[in-house]
């Protein structure tokens, strides 16, 4: 069982056949926001391999809930619109502010790292009360945009990239960008730690790195555990 942040959904699903062939076992994949996965772990939900934000993973390692941990990659926050829709100018912070304020609606996740940061960013930019927000309780923000229920979607680039029916406008401007780092870790209670270790290493292979680059994520360069 792999319990993964939505950030790695595209990579895991795209590389699933290759991974299953390499480890000789069928993968059971479960995807959710990092905070939701942490809550599930507290209620006894089991997993062999966890793929979460690096911050959450370090907390789990410190508490003895995971053993071996490996860095996987990082992703910034970006904007997307429905396929064929006009793309707003967001190259500067001022342009981003104008795009957000003028949008009919802006969707973001409720509990994901990008959603939490976006709410903080709106306050920091002084436009929190002027942006018409659509809060997505669960699942990819891109699906809401593709359905036409929001004009703009804001989420991790790696979570926007796999969603059909949308086009990525671009990343947030550098002065307000925030990278989120992701890691894989073997659960201390893993029923199949050998397969978990094999998969963790495959997630750092050339196949996985290629899928990450195509899916809006920068692979980790460090090989340190």
Short mmCIF file of C-alpha atoms in Angstrom, two decimals:
data_model
loop_
_atom_site.label_atom_id
_atom_site.label_comp_id
_atom_site.label_asym_id
_atom_site.label_seq_id
_atom_site.Cartn_x
_atom_site.Cartn_y
_atom_site.Cartn_z
CA UNK A 1 0.00 0.00 0.00
CA UNK A 2 1.32 3.41 -1.01
CA UNK A 3 -0.25 6.43 0.65
CA UNK A 4 0.82 9.47 -1.32
CA UNK A 5 0.31 13.19 -1.51
CA UNK A 6 -1.58 14.29 -4.62
CA UNK A 7 1.68 15.89 -5.75
CA UNK A 8 3.08 12.52 -6.85
CA UNK A 9 -0.18 11.19 -8.29
CA UNK A 10 0.82 11.85 -11.89
CA UNK A 11 4.27 10.28 -11.45
CA UNK A 12 3.00 7.16 -9.73
CA UNK A 13 0.15 6.58 -12.14
CA UNK A 14 2.26 7.24 -15.23
CA UNK A 15 5.07 4.93 -14.07
CA UNK A 16 2.85 2.32 -12.44
CA UNK A 17 3.34 -0.43 -15.02
CA UNK A 18 7.12 -0.02 -15.00
CA UNK A 19 7.22 -0.01 -11.20
CA UNK A 20 5.02 -3.10 -10.88
CA UNK A 21 7.16 -4.96 -13.38
CA UNK A 22 10.35 -3.99 -11.56
CA UNK A 23 9.22 -5.02 -8.07
CA UNK A 24 7.09 -7.97 -9.16
CA UNK A 25 4.04 -6.88 -7.20
CA UNK A 26 0.82 -4.98 -7.79
CA UNK A 27 0.74 -1.48 -6.37
CA UNK A 28 -2.19 -0.31 -4.29
CA UNK A 29 -2.19 3.48 -4.49
CA UNK A 30 -4.08 5.88 -2.25
CA UNK A 31 -3.89 9.66 -2.82
CA UNK A 32 -4.85 12.55 -0.57
CA UNK A 33 -3.53 15.82 0.84
CA UNK A 34 -0.62 15.45 3.24
CA UNK A 35 -2.64 16.68 6.23
CA UNK A 36 -5.42 14.21 5.44
CA UNK A 37 -2.93 11.34 5.26
CA UNK A 38 -1.44 12.34 8.61
CA UNK A 39 -4.93 12.32 10.13
CA UNK A 40 -5.57 8.87 8.65
CA UNK A 41 -2.36 7.53 10.16
CA UNK A 42 -3.47 8.71 13.59
CA UNK A 43 -6.67 6.69 13.26
CA UNK A 44 -4.79 3.51 12.39
CA UNK A 45 -4.77 3.56 8.58
CA UNK A 46 -1.86 1.39 7.42
CA UNK A 47 0.59 1.92 4.58
CA UNK A 48 3.91 0.45 3.50
CA UNK A 49 5.32 3.50 1.76
CA UNK A 50 4.43 7.12 2.48
CA UNK A 51 5.00 10.00 0.06
CA UNK A 52 4.47 13.32 1.81
CA UNK A 53 5.90 16.79 2.20
CA UNK A 54 9.45 16.67 3.54
CA UNK A 55 8.37 18.60 6.64
CA UNK A 56 5.67 16.07 7.49
CA UNK A 57 8.02 13.18 6.79
CA UNK A 58 10.66 14.51 9.15
CA UNK A 59 8.05 14.80 11.90
CA UNK A 60 7.06 11.17 11.32
CA UNK A 61 10.69 10.06 11.38
CA UNK A 62 11.30 11.97 14.62
CA UNK A 63 8.34 10.19 16.21
CA UNK A 64 9.46 6.78 14.95
CA UNK A 65 6.55 6.34 12.54
CA UNK A 66 8.81 5.98 9.50
CA UNK A 67 12.25 4.45 9.12
CA UNK A 68 14.23 5.12 5.94
CA UNK A 69 13.47 8.42 4.19
CA UNK A 70 14.57 9.66 0.77
CA UNK A 71 14.05 13.08 -0.87
CA UNK A 72 12.10 12.92 -4.14
CA UNK A 73 11.64 16.41 -5.55
CA UNK A 74 10.04 19.80 -5.21
CA UNK A 75 7.31 21.83 -6.87
CA UNK A 76 6.24 25.43 -6.93
CA UNK A 77 2.75 26.89 -6.96
CA UNK A 78 1.18 27.81 -10.28
CA UNK A 79 -2.01 29.02 -11.94
CA UNK A 80 -4.15 27.28 -14.55
CA UNK A 81 -7.19 28.12 -16.67
CA UNK A 82 -9.64 26.04 -18.65
CA UNK A 83 -8.32 24.85 -22.01
CA UNK A 84 -8.78 27.59 -24.59
CA UNK A 85 -9.50 30.33 -22.06
CA UNK A 86 -7.45 33.55 -22.07
CA UNK A 87 -4.33 33.35 -19.92
CA UNK A 88 -3.82 36.28 -17.57
CA UNK A 89 -0.49 38.04 -17.21
CA UNK A 90 1.23 36.95 -13.97
CA UNK A 91 4.90 37.69 -14.66
CA UNK A 92 5.13 40.24 -11.82
CA UNK A 93 3.56 40.48 -8.39
CA UNK A 94 1.45 43.46 -9.47
CA UNK A 95 0.25 41.60 -12.55
CA UNK A 96 -0.63 38.60 -10.40
CA UNK A 97 -2.65 40.80 -8.04
CA UNK A 98 -4.59 42.28 -10.96
CA UNK A 99 -5.28 38.83 -12.40
CA UNK A 100 -6.57 37.45 -9.11
CA UNK A 101 -8.74 40.46 -8.28
CA UNK A 102 -10.28 40.64 -11.75
CA UNK A 103 -10.98 36.91 -12.06
CA UNK A 104 -14.58 35.74 -11.86
CA UNK A 105 -13.44 33.12 -9.35
CA UNK A 106 -10.21 31.57 -8.11
CA UNK A 107 -10.13 27.97 -6.85
CA UNK A 108 -7.64 26.60 -4.33
CA UNK A 109 -7.44 23.59 -2.04
CA UNK A 110 -8.60 23.78 1.55
CA UNK A 111 -5.97 21.65 3.29
CA UNK A 112 -3.15 21.16 0.76
CA UNK A 113 0.15 22.99 1.19
CA UNK A 114 -0.55 25.24 -1.79
CA UNK A 115 -4.04 26.12 -0.58
CA UNK A 116 -2.85 27.04 2.89
CA UNK A 117 -0.06 29.15 1.43
CA UNK A 118 -2.38 30.86 -1.06
CA UNK A 119 -4.66 32.11 1.71
CA UNK A 120 -1.58 33.50 3.50
CA UNK A 121 -0.39 35.08 0.26
CA UNK A 122 -3.69 36.88 -0.37
CA UNK A 123 -3.44 38.46 3.07
CA UNK A 124 0.19 39.36 2.49
CA UNK A 125 -0.68 41.04 -0.82
CA UNK A 126 -3.56 42.93 0.79
CA UNK A 127 -6.24 41.51 -1.52
CA UNK A 128 -7.80 38.80 0.67
CA UNK A 129 -11.20 40.50 0.68
CA UNK A 130 -11.20 41.25 -3.03
CA UNK A 131 -10.62 37.79 -4.51
CA UNK A 132 -13.67 35.61 -5.17
CA UNK A 133 -12.46 32.26 -3.91
CA UNK A 134 -13.74 28.72 -4.53
CA UNK A 135 -12.41 26.44 -1.78
CA UNK A 136 -11.91 22.86 -2.96
CA UNK A 137 -12.47 20.48 -0.07
CA UNK A 138 -10.87 17.44 -1.70
CA UNK A 139 -9.21 16.42 -4.96
CA UNK A 140 -7.38 18.29 -7.73
CA UNK A 141 -8.21 21.98 -8.10
CA UNK A 142 -7.75 21.57 -11.84
CA UNK A 143 -10.92 19.51 -12.11
CA UNK A 144 -12.95 22.46 -10.83
CA UNK A 145 -11.37 24.71 -13.46
CA UNK A 146 -11.86 22.14 -16.24
CA UNK A 147 -15.55 21.91 -15.32
CA UNK A 148 -15.92 25.68 -15.63
CA UNK A 149 -16.69 26.16 -11.96
CA UNK A 150 -13.74 28.50 -11.46
CA UNK A 151 -11.91 30.78 -13.87
CA UNK A 152 -8.47 30.28 -12.33
CA UNK A 153 -7.02 27.43 -10.31
CA UNK A 154 -4.09 27.75 -7.92
CA UNK A 155 -2.20 24.66 -6.80
CA UNK A 156 1.16 22.92 -6.93
CA UNK A 157 2.32 22.77 -10.55
CA UNK A 158 2.78 19.01 -10.22
CA UNK A 159 -0.87 18.65 -9.18
CA UNK A 160 -2.15 20.84 -12.01
CA UNK A 161 -0.06 19.22 -14.76
CA UNK A 162 -1.83 15.82 -14.97
CA UNK A 163 -5.37 17.25 -15.08
CA UNK A 164 -7.04 17.15 -18.53
CA UNK A 165 -9.02 20.12 -19.76
CA UNK A 166 -6.81 22.84 -18.31
CA UNK A 167 -3.75 24.82 -19.38
CA UNK A 168 -1.08 26.00 -16.99
CA UNK A 169 -0.58 29.76 -17.09
CA UNK A 170 2.73 29.59 -15.27
CA UNK A 171 4.32 29.62 -11.82
CA UNK A 172 3.81 32.37 -9.27
CA UNK A 173 6.31 35.23 -9.67
CA UNK A 174 9.60 34.49 -7.95
CA UNK A 175 9.16 37.04 -5.09
CA UNK A 176 6.01 35.24 -3.90
CA UNK A 177 6.81 31.69 -5.00
CA UNK A 178 7.03 28.91 -2.46
CA UNK A 179 8.58 25.52 -3.14
CA UNK A 180 7.29 22.45 -1.39
CA UNK A 181 9.69 19.53 -1.03
CA UNK A 182 8.49 15.94 -1.05
CA UNK A 183 9.99 12.76 0.42
CA UNK A 184 9.27 9.05 0.54
CA UNK A 185 9.51 7.04 3.73
CA UNK A 186 8.97 3.44 4.76
CA UNK A 187 6.36 3.10 7.48
CA UNK A 188 7.65 1.52 10.68
CA UNK A 189 4.57 -0.74 10.60
CA UNK A 190 5.01 -1.69 6.93
CA UNK A 191 3.71 -5.19 6.13
CA UNK A 192 6.05 -5.40 3.13
CA UNK A 193 9.12 -3.25 3.82
CA UNK A 194 11.18 -4.93 1.07
CA UNK A 195 8.76 -3.87 -1.67
CA UNK A 196 8.45 -0.45 -0.05
CA UNK A 197 12.22 0.00 -0.18
CA UNK A 198 12.38 -1.14 -3.81
CA UNK A 199 9.63 1.27 -4.81
CA UNK A 200 11.23 4.13 -2.88
CA UNK A 201 14.44 3.66 -4.85
CA UNK A 202 12.48 3.41 -8.12
CA UNK A 203 10.93 6.79 -7.33
CA UNK A 204 14.46 8.19 -7.62
CA UNK A 205 15.21 6.37 -10.88
CA UNK A 206 15.54 7.91 -14.35
CA UNK A 207 12.02 6.77 -15.23
CA UNK A 208 10.55 8.57 -12.24
CA UNK A 209 12.74 11.65 -12.69
CA UNK A 210 11.60 11.96 -16.30
CA UNK A 211 7.96 11.71 -15.21
CA UNK A 212 8.55 14.35 -12.55
CA UNK A 213 10.04 16.81 -15.02
CA UNK A 214 7.13 16.29 -17.41
CA UNK A 215 4.69 16.68 -14.56
CA UNK A 216 5.82 20.00 -13.12
CA UNK A 217 8.21 18.73 -10.44
CA UNK A 218 11.95 19.23 -10.06
CA UNK A 219 13.60 15.92 -9.02
CA UNK A 220 15.82 15.95 -5.96
CA UNK A 221 19.54 16.04 -6.68
CA UNK A 222 20.73 14.83 -3.31
CA UNK A 223 21.29 11.11 -2.89
CA UNK A 224 21.69 11.37 0.87
CA UNK A 225 19.21 9.41 2.99
#
